[in-house]
């Protein structure tokens, strides 16, 4: 029987495509160490995205893949996550205490963007990341209600605001500074200035990700924010409706203009499931999110149904990922969060592996 080599193990690892990265673990730069001792193989993996609930599934998949090698009887897999700062568009200054900013945007209102942003942030947090969410919709702040938070932020030094927290997520919104029913009668420049102050004058505490719930639309305000905020990547939220898809295309092009990578598309209200009889119907159209993702060569991160429960949970201040963590919808949000984190991590490793040298120790 021939001796198992590093090349053999690497070849097997390259046969397995990690679903959140869209490529094998070797190419993705996630293999930190390989140790071989006779028929035993030990592999250390470092993921560039949080994946607490996925670790057991990944471990099993890697073990099954490597055990197909002749001469291998045991495979041990160590997994840890290490989120780095994956960069932002040029011409913007980084935000203190924040590694990565993810913009959640839509070309139009009414597509469930804020609900998606909140559950995406909670999905990243429950997977093990340090997460914050910034409510950038100055005219219609809804994040405080969705996150079940009220009150005014403190300032320990008189210069920076302390973010409010709930469900392990740091939150900042203009909704904390004004009455919920007070309209913001401001022109565009005032809004962009207010948002920059909320972003940079908040004492964010060692965040892996700051999710920014962008205002709907693609006008001057959105373009200016995209140019001034150091965004690492963007997520476009749409519904299958033709009108929503037209506006989603505008959102994609807006981020292209300011050199912000689009991490993918999320399709809300993909189907309606009757709460009485369970009948499922594509009332807003079928496959629109997939078509726009294919057209612009980005990923379809996931699809969610039009659900009474998702809406009620968000309105009640206890979003789906928290209120029903074992539900199919919550797992969809977590899966999308992992894919967003995975896509973002590859912006750095596409230029070369973070762990180019694999150490192999052989023992007789």
mmCIF file of C-alpha atoms in Angstrom:
data_model
loop_
_atom_site.group_PDB
_atom_site.id
_atom_site.type_symbol
_atom_site.label_atom_id
_atom_site.label_comp_id
_atom_site.label_asym_id
_atom_site.label_seq_id
_atom_site.Cartn_x
_atom_site.Cartn_y
_atom_site.Cartn_z
ATOM 1 C CA UNK A 1 0.000 0.000 0.000
ATOM 2 C CA UNK A 2 1.456 3.388 -1.016
ATOM 3 C CA UNK A 3 1.987 6.086 1.596
ATOM 4 C CA UNK A 4 -0.587 8.875 1.753
ATOM 5 C CA UNK A 5 0.902 12.221 0.710
ATOM 6 C CA UNK A 6 -0.044 15.859 0.954
ATOM 7 C CA UNK A 7 -0.799 15.862 -2.745
ATOM 8 C CA UNK A 8 -3.290 13.047 -2.233
ATOM 9 C CA UNK A 9 -5.087 14.899 0.558
ATOM 10 C CA UNK A 10 -5.135 18.165 -1.372
ATOM 11 C CA UNK A 11 -6.561 16.412 -4.411
ATOM 12 C CA UNK A 12 -9.406 15.010 -2.357
ATOM 13 C CA UNK A 13 -10.095 18.396 -0.744
ATOM 14 C CA UNK A 14 -10.213 19.965 -4.197
ATOM 15 C CA UNK A 15 -12.950 17.508 -5.146
ATOM 16 C CA UNK A 16 -15.274 19.055 -2.564
ATOM 17 C CA UNK A 17 -16.824 22.471 -3.278
ATOM 18 C CA UNK A 18 -17.688 24.300 -0.045
ATOM 19 C CA UNK A 19 -21.236 25.610 -0.680
ATOM 20 C CA UNK A 20 -20.797 29.055 0.899
ATOM 21 C CA UNK A 21 -17.555 29.775 -0.920
ATOM 22 C CA UNK A 22 -18.501 28.284 -4.279
ATOM 23 C CA UNK A 23 -15.074 26.680 -4.589
ATOM 24 C CA UNK A 24 -12.921 24.059 -2.926
ATOM 25 C CA UNK A 25 -11.212 24.718 0.400
ATOM 26 C CA UNK A 26 -7.692 24.629 -1.035
ATOM 27 C CA UNK A 27 -8.425 27.193 -3.738
ATOM 28 C CA UNK A 28 -10.317 29.321 -1.213
ATOM 29 C CA UNK A 29 -7.256 29.462 1.026
ATOM 30 C CA UNK A 30 -8.965 27.833 3.996
ATOM 31 C CA UNK A 31 -6.471 24.996 4.608
ATOM 32 C CA UNK A 32 -4.138 26.135 7.357
ATOM 33 C CA UNK A 33 -2.402 22.841 8.145
ATOM 34 C CA UNK A 34 -2.315 19.183 7.128
ATOM 35 C CA UNK A 35 -0.632 16.528 9.286
ATOM 36 C CA UNK A 36 -0.244 12.911 8.243
ATOM 37 C CA UNK A 37 0.685 10.114 10.640
ATOM 38 C CA UNK A 38 0.396 6.721 8.965
ATOM 39 C CA UNK A 39 -3.280 6.150 8.206
ATOM 40 C CA UNK A 40 -4.374 9.147 10.249
ATOM 41 C CA UNK A 41 -4.886 12.590 8.691
ATOM 42 C CA UNK A 42 -5.468 15.799 10.638
ATOM 43 C CA UNK A 43 -6.655 18.919 8.826
ATOM 44 C CA UNK A 44 -6.969 22.424 10.266
ATOM 45 C CA UNK A 45 -9.374 24.747 8.446
ATOM 46 C CA UNK A 46 -9.775 28.476 8.942
ATOM 47 C CA UNK A 47 -12.940 29.962 7.427
ATOM 48 C CA UNK A 48 -13.105 33.657 6.622
ATOM 49 C CA UNK A 49 -16.773 33.800 7.632
ATOM 50 C CA UNK A 50 -18.810 32.802 10.713
ATOM 51 C CA UNK A 51 -20.261 29.305 10.494
ATOM 52 C CA UNK A 52 -21.019 28.001 13.985
ATOM 53 C CA UNK A 53 -24.062 25.980 12.911
ATOM 54 C CA UNK A 54 -22.370 24.697 9.763
ATOM 55 C CA UNK A 55 -19.169 23.398 11.352
ATOM 56 C CA UNK A 56 -20.454 19.884 12.037
ATOM 57 C CA UNK A 57 -21.788 19.541 8.495
ATOM 58 C CA UNK A 58 -18.514 20.783 7.004
ATOM 59 C CA UNK A 59 -16.476 18.483 9.248
ATOM 60 C CA UNK A 60 -18.505 15.476 8.154
ATOM 61 C CA UNK A 61 -18.241 16.415 4.464
ATOM 62 C CA UNK A 62 -14.444 16.797 4.654
ATOM 63 C CA UNK A 63 -14.038 13.560 6.591
ATOM 64 C CA UNK A 64 -16.125 11.608 4.077
ATOM 65 C CA UNK A 65 -14.181 13.129 1.188
ATOM 66 C CA UNK A 66 -10.708 12.364 2.556
ATOM 67 C CA UNK A 67 -11.667 8.891 3.828
ATOM 68 C CA UNK A 68 -12.118 7.868 0.188
ATOM 69 C CA UNK A 69 -8.318 7.817 -0.091
ATOM 70 C CA UNK A 70 -6.727 4.364 0.058
ATOM 71 C CA UNK A 71 -4.661 4.043 3.203
ATOM 72 C CA UNK A 72 -6.649 6.590 5.252
ATOM 73 C CA UNK A 73 -8.553 5.175 8.235
ATOM 74 C CA UNK A 74 -9.100 8.266 10.358
ATOM 75 C CA UNK A 75 -9.609 11.966 9.563
ATOM 76 C CA UNK A 76 -9.670 14.683 12.196
ATOM 77 C CA UNK A 77 -10.873 18.134 11.136
ATOM 78 C CA UNK A 78 -10.373 21.270 13.203
ATOM 79 C CA UNK A 79 -12.426 24.303 12.167
ATOM 80 C CA UNK A 80 -12.325 27.885 13.315
ATOM 81 C CA UNK A 81 -13.554 31.168 11.840
ATOM 82 C CA UNK A 82 -11.433 34.271 11.482
ATOM 83 C CA UNK A 83 -13.124 37.287 9.919
ATOM 84 C CA UNK A 84 -10.675 39.797 8.457
ATOM 85 C CA UNK A 85 -11.236 43.226 6.946
ATOM 86 C CA UNK A 86 -11.926 42.579 3.278
ATOM 87 C CA UNK A 87 -11.511 46.102 1.962
ATOM 88 C CA UNK A 88 -13.767 48.817 0.597
ATOM 89 C CA UNK A 89 -13.962 51.066 -2.437
ATOM 90 C CA UNK A 90 -11.156 53.611 -2.840
ATOM 91 C CA UNK A 91 -11.668 57.197 -1.728
ATOM 92 C CA UNK A 92 -13.409 56.330 1.545
ATOM 93 C CA UNK A 93 -11.958 56.246 5.044
ATOM 94 C CA UNK A 94 -12.519 53.224 7.271
ATOM 95 C CA UNK A 95 -14.836 53.372 10.268
ATOM 96 C CA UNK A 96 -13.219 52.840 13.654
ATOM 97 C CA UNK A 97 -14.245 49.563 15.277
ATOM 98 C CA UNK A 98 -15.669 48.075 12.051
ATOM 99 C CA UNK A 99 -13.951 45.474 9.855
ATOM 100 C CA UNK A 100 -16.543 45.196 7.087
ATOM 101 C CA UNK A 101 -19.634 47.128 6.011
ATOM 102 C CA UNK A 102 -22.389 45.304 4.138
ATOM 103 C CA UNK A 103 -25.005 47.489 2.450
ATOM 104 C CA UNK A 104 -28.482 45.998 2.090
ATOM 105 C CA UNK A 105 -30.252 47.907 -0.668
ATOM 106 C CA UNK A 106 -33.234 47.830 -2.983
ATOM 107 C CA UNK A 107 -34.211 49.822 -6.010
ATOM 108 C CA UNK A 108 -37.669 50.500 -4.551
ATOM 109 C CA UNK A 109 -39.530 50.348 -1.265
ATOM 110 C CA UNK A 110 -41.905 47.651 -0.136
ATOM 111 C CA UNK A 111 -39.745 44.632 -0.964
ATOM 112 C CA UNK A 112 -38.897 43.677 2.632
ATOM 113 C CA UNK A 113 -35.410 45.189 2.658
ATOM 114 C CA UNK A 114 -35.363 46.184 6.345
ATOM 115 C CA UNK A 115 -36.740 42.833 7.480
ATOM 116 C CA UNK A 116 -34.048 41.149 5.422
ATOM 117 C CA UNK A 117 -31.313 43.404 6.797
ATOM 118 C CA UNK A 118 -32.322 42.687 10.394
ATOM 119 C CA UNK A 119 -32.530 38.918 9.937
ATOM 120 C CA UNK A 120 -29.283 38.897 7.963
ATOM 121 C CA UNK A 121 -27.520 40.723 10.801
ATOM 122 C CA UNK A 122 -29.000 38.330 13.354
ATOM 123 C CA UNK A 123 -28.011 35.380 11.166
ATOM 124 C CA UNK A 124 -24.379 36.541 11.127
ATOM 125 C CA UNK A 125 -24.494 37.064 14.900
ATOM 126 C CA UNK A 126 -25.947 33.635 15.684
ATOM 127 C CA UNK A 127 -23.237 32.094 13.491
ATOM 128 C CA UNK A 128 -20.635 33.608 15.822
ATOM 129 C CA UNK A 129 -19.745 37.046 14.420
ATOM 130 C CA UNK A 130 -19.697 40.401 16.185
ATOM 131 C CA UNK A 131 -22.357 42.381 14.329
ATOM 132 C CA UNK A 132 -23.916 45.826 14.263
ATOM 133 C CA UNK A 133 -26.729 47.309 12.207
ATOM 134 C CA UNK A 134 -27.031 50.918 11.092
ATOM 135 C CA UNK A 135 -30.449 52.228 10.098
ATOM 136 C CA UNK A 136 -29.586 54.487 7.141
ATOM 137 C CA UNK A 137 -33.215 55.184 6.260
ATOM 138 C CA UNK A 138 -33.287 58.624 7.889
ATOM 139 C CA UNK A 139 -36.772 59.452 6.563
ATOM 140 C CA UNK A 140 -38.374 56.225 7.782
ATOM 141 C CA UNK A 141 -36.297 54.497 10.462
ATOM 142 C CA UNK A 142 -37.802 51.099 11.266
ATOM 143 C CA UNK A 143 -34.885 49.164 12.745
ATOM 144 C CA UNK A 144 -35.527 50.184 16.401
ATOM 145 C CA UNK A 145 -39.006 48.650 16.305
ATOM 146 C CA UNK A 146 -37.856 45.536 14.430
ATOM 147 C CA UNK A 147 -34.978 44.995 16.886
ATOM 148 C CA UNK A 148 -37.233 45.590 19.886
ATOM 149 C CA UNK A 149 -35.193 48.554 21.169
ATOM 150 C CA UNK A 150 -36.243 51.927 22.503
ATOM 151 C CA UNK A 151 -34.524 54.711 24.397
ATOM 152 C CA UNK A 152 -31.770 57.251 23.801
ATOM 153 C CA UNK A 153 -28.103 56.395 23.230
ATOM 154 C CA UNK A 154 -25.601 57.483 25.879
ATOM 155 C CA UNK A 155 -22.323 59.317 25.268
ATOM 156 C CA UNK A 156 -19.526 58.621 27.740
ATOM 157 C CA UNK A 157 -17.123 61.216 26.343
ATOM 158 C CA UNK A 158 -19.542 63.763 24.869
ATOM 159 C CA UNK A 159 -18.281 62.980 21.373
ATOM 160 C CA UNK A 160 -19.368 59.459 20.445
ATOM 161 C CA UNK A 161 -22.731 57.779 20.870
ATOM 162 C CA UNK A 162 -22.891 54.344 22.451
ATOM 163 C CA UNK A 163 -24.876 51.914 20.287
ATOM 164 C CA UNK A 164 -27.919 50.308 21.845
ATOM 165 C CA UNK A 165 -27.930 46.513 21.890
ATOM 166 C CA UNK A 166 -30.368 43.641 21.683
ATOM 167 C CA UNK A 167 -30.033 39.968 20.695
ATOM 168 C CA UNK A 168 -26.243 40.427 20.749
ATOM 169 C CA UNK A 169 -26.312 43.045 17.967
ATOM 170 C CA UNK A 170 -25.201 46.687 18.266
ATOM 171 C CA UNK A 171 -27.737 49.104 16.759
ATOM 172 C CA UNK A 172 -27.773 52.780 15.778
ATOM 173 C CA UNK A 173 -30.637 54.680 14.166
ATOM 174 C CA UNK A 174 -31.969 58.199 13.841
ATOM 175 C CA UNK A 175 -35.107 56.661 15.348
ATOM 176 C CA UNK A 176 -33.345 56.711 18.723
ATOM 177 C CA UNK A 177 -32.853 60.483 18.482
ATOM 178 C CA UNK A 178 -36.338 61.611 17.429
ATOM 179 C CA UNK A 179 -39.910 60.710 18.268
ATOM 180 C CA UNK A 180 -41.242 57.793 16.204
ATOM 181 C CA UNK A 181 -44.009 59.949 14.683
ATOM 182 C CA UNK A 182 -41.858 63.021 13.953
ATOM 183 C CA UNK A 183 -41.216 63.445 10.207
ATOM 184 C CA UNK A 184 -37.680 64.245 8.991
ATOM 185 C CA UNK A 185 -38.227 67.216 6.675
ATOM 186 C CA UNK A 186 -34.652 67.406 5.390
ATOM 187 C CA UNK A 187 -33.058 67.874 1.998
ATOM 188 C CA UNK A 188 -30.566 65.395 0.568
ATOM 189 C CA UNK A 189 -27.295 66.994 1.794
ATOM 190 C CA UNK A 190 -28.621 67.137 5.363
ATOM 191 C CA UNK A 191 -29.567 63.448 5.206
ATOM 192 C CA UNK A 192 -26.159 62.324 3.948
ATOM 193 C CA UNK A 193 -24.414 64.427 6.583
ATOM 194 C CA UNK A 194 -26.645 63.000 9.326
ATOM 195 C CA UNK A 195 -25.936 59.453 8.168
ATOM 196 C CA UNK A 196 -22.181 60.013 8.093
ATOM 197 C CA UNK A 197 -22.382 61.337 11.643
ATOM 198 C CA UNK A 198 -24.392 58.317 12.797
ATOM 199 C CA UNK A 199 -21.857 56.030 11.116
ATOM 200 C CA UNK A 200 -18.646 57.679 12.295
ATOM 201 C CA UNK A 201 -19.753 59.157 15.641
ATOM 202 C CA UNK A 202 -20.974 55.846 17.014
ATOM 203 C CA UNK A 203 -18.647 53.903 19.280
ATOM 204 C CA UNK A 204 -18.847 50.611 17.386
ATOM 205 C CA UNK A 205 -17.152 47.900 19.419
ATOM 206 C CA UNK A 206 -14.933 45.499 17.453
ATOM 207 C CA UNK A 207 -17.464 44.577 14.784
ATOM 208 C CA UNK A 208 -16.770 41.905 12.193
ATOM 209 C CA UNK A 209 -19.704 43.218 10.156
ATOM 210 C CA UNK A 210 -21.799 46.361 10.169
ATOM 211 C CA UNK A 211 -25.008 45.798 8.197
ATOM 212 C CA UNK A 212 -26.330 49.071 6.753
ATOM 213 C CA UNK A 213 -30.041 49.169 5.955
ATOM 214 C CA UNK A 214 -29.895 51.587 3.017
ATOM 215 C CA UNK A 215 -32.813 53.862 2.101
ATOM 216 C CA UNK A 216 -34.844 52.540 -0.856
ATOM 217 C CA UNK A 217 -34.140 53.896 -4.312
ATOM 218 C CA UNK A 218 -31.127 54.817 -6.435
ATOM 219 C CA UNK A 219 -31.169 58.609 -6.417
ATOM 220 C CA UNK A 220 -28.632 61.190 -5.343
ATOM 221 C CA UNK A 221 -28.824 60.273 -1.660
ATOM 222 C CA UNK A 222 -28.150 56.582 -2.269
ATOM 223 C CA UNK A 223 -25.333 57.302 -4.726
ATOM 224 C CA UNK A 224 -23.681 59.789 -2.364
ATOM 225 C CA UNK A 225 -23.920 57.350 0.547
ATOM 226 C CA UNK A 226 -22.397 54.587 -1.559
ATOM 227 C CA UNK A 227 -19.493 56.878 -2.423
ATOM 228 C CA UNK A 228 -18.868 58.111 1.134
ATOM 229 C CA UNK A 229 -19.473 54.968 3.172
ATOM 230 C CA UNK A 230 -16.614 52.410 3.005
ATOM 231 C CA UNK A 231 -18.740 49.496 1.803
ATOM 232 C CA UNK A 232 -17.086 46.071 1.523
ATOM 233 C CA UNK A 233 -19.995 44.540 -0.373
ATOM 234 C CA UNK A 234 -23.679 45.010 -1.174
ATOM 235 C CA UNK A 235 -26.752 42.797 -1.141
ATOM 236 C CA UNK A 236 -29.719 43.609 -3.395
ATOM 237 C CA UNK A 237 -33.216 42.736 -2.167
ATOM 238 C CA UNK A 238 -36.021 42.342 -4.694
ATOM 239 C CA UNK A 239 -39.301 40.555 -5.328
ATOM 240 C CA UNK A 240 -40.136 38.541 -8.475
ATOM 241 C CA UNK A 241 -42.317 41.368 -9.846
ATOM 242 C CA UNK A 242 -41.138 42.866 -13.132
ATOM 243 C CA UNK A 243 -41.288 46.412 -11.702
ATOM 244 C CA UNK A 244 -39.211 45.445 -8.664
ATOM 245 C CA UNK A 245 -36.697 43.670 -10.902
ATOM 246 C CA UNK A 246 -36.300 46.777 -13.071
ATOM 247 C CA UNK A 247 -35.452 48.810 -9.972
ATOM 248 C CA UNK A 248 -33.166 46.076 -8.640
ATOM 249 C CA UNK A 249 -31.157 46.334 -11.860
ATOM 250 C CA UNK A 250 -30.720 50.043 -11.170
ATOM 251 C CA UNK A 251 -29.401 49.184 -7.718
ATOM 252 C CA UNK A 252 -26.899 46.751 -9.178
ATOM 253 C CA UNK A 253 -25.676 49.343 -11.653
ATOM 254 C CA UNK A 254 -25.416 52.000 -8.957
ATOM 255 C CA UNK A 255 -22.983 49.851 -6.972
ATOM 256 C CA UNK A 256 -21.077 49.037 -10.149
ATOM 257 C CA UNK A 257 -20.571 52.773 -10.737
ATOM 258 C CA UNK A 258 -18.961 53.252 -7.305
ATOM 259 C CA UNK A 259 -16.929 50.005 -7.496
ATOM 260 C CA UNK A 260 -18.757 48.239 -4.685
ATOM 261 C CA UNK A 261 -18.927 44.444 -5.231
ATOM 262 C CA UNK A 262 -22.450 43.034 -5.252
ATOM 263 C CA UNK A 263 -22.365 39.881 -3.127
ATOM 264 C CA UNK A 264 -25.687 38.639 -4.420
ATOM 265 C CA UNK A 265 -29.448 38.998 -4.742
ATOM 266 C CA UNK A 266 -32.104 38.006 -2.233
ATOM 267 C CA UNK A 267 -35.593 37.345 -3.553
ATOM 268 C CA UNK A 268 -38.379 38.135 -1.108
ATOM 269 C CA UNK A 269 -42.008 37.075 -1.535
ATOM 270 C CA UNK A 270 -40.969 34.409 -4.024
ATOM 271 C CA UNK A 271 -44.112 32.426 -3.246
ATOM 272 C CA UNK A 272 -47.218 32.783 -1.101
ATOM 273 C CA UNK A 273 -48.188 29.871 1.119
ATOM 274 C CA UNK A 274 -51.791 29.949 2.310
ATOM 275 C CA UNK A 275 -51.914 29.826 6.115
ATOM 276 C CA UNK A 276 -55.220 27.929 5.941
ATOM 277 C CA UNK A 277 -54.705 25.233 3.315
ATOM 278 C CA UNK A 278 -50.956 25.302 2.614
ATOM 279 C CA UNK A 279 -51.377 25.972 -1.118
ATOM 280 C CA UNK A 280 -48.266 27.582 -2.617
ATOM 281 C CA UNK A 281 -48.535 30.072 -5.467
ATOM 282 C CA UNK A 282 -46.177 32.434 -7.320
ATOM 283 C CA UNK A 283 -48.445 35.464 -7.030
ATOM 284 C CA UNK A 284 -45.661 37.976 -7.878
ATOM 285 C CA UNK A 285 -44.059 35.971 -10.694
ATOM 286 C CA UNK A 286 -41.621 33.103 -10.844
ATOM 287 C CA UNK A 287 -37.821 33.011 -11.004
ATOM 288 C CA UNK A 288 -37.203 36.743 -11.276
ATOM 289 C CA UNK A 289 -34.388 36.770 -8.723
ATOM 290 C CA UNK A 290 -32.606 33.921 -10.489
ATOM 291 C CA UNK A 291 -32.863 35.672 -13.863
ATOM 292 C CA UNK A 292 -31.409 38.958 -12.640
ATOM 293 C CA UNK A 293 -28.637 37.121 -10.783
ATOM 294 C CA UNK A 294 -27.727 35.230 -13.944
ATOM 295 C CA UNK A 295 -27.878 38.360 -16.092
ATOM 296 C CA UNK A 296 -25.466 40.275 -13.851
ATOM 297 C CA UNK A 297 -23.354 37.225 -12.975
ATOM 298 C CA UNK A 298 -23.975 37.433 -9.236
ATOM 299 C CA UNK A 299 -25.273 34.817 -6.827
ATOM 300 C CA UNK A 300 -28.889 34.281 -5.893
ATOM 301 C CA UNK A 301 -28.276 34.121 -2.144
ATOM 302 C CA UNK A 302 -31.702 32.770 -1.315
ATOM 303 C CA UNK A 303 -35.475 33.080 -1.704
ATOM 304 C CA UNK A 304 -38.063 33.673 0.989
ATOM 305 C CA UNK A 305 -41.843 33.270 0.866
ATOM 306 C CA UNK A 306 -44.428 35.958 1.510
ATOM 307 C CA UNK A 307 -45.089 35.019 5.116
ATOM 308 C CA UNK A 308 -47.464 36.435 7.706
ATOM 309 C CA UNK A 309 -45.211 35.119 10.480
ATOM 310 C CA UNK A 310 -42.056 36.839 9.198
ATOM 311 C CA UNK A 311 -43.911 40.162 9.023
ATOM 312 C CA UNK A 312 -45.521 39.769 12.457
ATOM 313 C CA UNK A 313 -42.243 38.780 14.084
ATOM 314 C CA UNK A 314 -40.400 41.787 12.646
ATOM 315 C CA UNK A 315 -43.200 44.188 13.584
ATOM 316 C CA UNK A 316 -43.242 42.722 17.082
ATOM 317 C CA UNK A 317 -39.551 43.370 17.695
ATOM 318 C CA UNK A 318 -38.511 39.714 17.701
ATOM 319 C CA UNK A 319 -37.396 38.794 14.157
ATOM 320 C CA UNK A 320 -37.625 35.280 12.766
ATOM 321 C CA UNK A 321 -34.016 34.254 13.449
ATOM 322 C CA UNK A 322 -34.658 34.942 17.153
ATOM 323 C CA UNK A 323 -38.345 34.066 17.565
ATOM 324 C CA UNK A 324 -38.278 30.788 15.595
ATOM 325 C CA UNK A 325 -34.590 29.773 15.364
ATOM 326 C CA UNK A 326 -35.392 26.221 14.251
ATOM 327 C CA UNK A 327 -37.821 27.221 11.486
ATOM 328 C CA UNK A 328 -37.108 26.828 7.782
ATOM 329 C CA UNK A 329 -37.189 30.614 7.324
ATOM 330 C CA UNK A 330 -34.607 31.169 10.088
ATOM 331 C CA UNK A 331 -32.296 28.600 8.518
ATOM 332 C CA UNK A 332 -32.706 30.335 5.157
ATOM 333 C CA UNK A 333 -31.620 33.628 6.718
ATOM 334 C CA UNK A 334 -28.619 31.957 8.385
ATOM 335 C CA UNK A 335 -27.683 30.233 5.131
ATOM 336 C CA UNK A 336 -27.824 33.571 3.334
ATOM 337 C CA UNK A 337 -25.690 35.122 6.086
ATOM 338 C CA UNK A 338 -23.062 32.401 5.667
ATOM 339 C CA UNK A 339 -23.052 32.869 1.910
ATOM 340 C CA UNK A 340 -22.687 36.641 2.264
ATOM 341 C CA UNK A 341 -19.770 36.127 4.655
ATOM 342 C CA UNK A 342 -18.230 33.515 2.380
ATOM 343 C CA UNK A 343 -18.509 35.671 -0.724
ATOM 344 C CA UNK A 344 -17.025 38.628 1.120
ATOM 345 C CA UNK A 345 -14.074 36.589 2.376
ATOM 346 C CA UNK A 346 -13.149 35.614 -1.161
ATOM 347 C CA UNK A 347 -12.522 39.210 -2.176
ATOM 348 C CA UNK A 348 -9.165 38.838 -0.449
ATOM 349 C CA UNK A 349 -8.325 35.212 -1.206
ATOM 350 C CA UNK A 350 -9.145 35.425 -4.919
ATOM 351 C CA UNK A 351 -5.815 37.237 -5.238
ATOM 352 C CA UNK A 352 -3.945 34.461 -3.449
ATOM 353 C CA UNK A 353 -4.329 32.001 -0.615
ATOM 354 C CA UNK A 354 -4.201 33.351 2.911
ATOM 355 C CA UNK A 355 -2.434 30.126 3.878
ATOM 356 C CA UNK A 356 -0.120 29.310 0.937
ATOM 357 C CA UNK A 357 2.133 27.006 2.898
ATOM 358 C CA UNK A 358 0.696 23.707 4.082
ATOM 359 C CA UNK A 359 2.775 21.890 6.679
ATOM 360 C CA UNK A 360 2.900 18.118 6.460
ATOM 361 C CA UNK A 361 4.360 16.032 9.276
ATOM 362 C CA UNK A 362 4.918 12.354 8.584
ATOM 363 C CA UNK A 363 5.461 9.801 11.280
ATOM 364 C CA UNK A 364 6.247 6.166 10.812
#
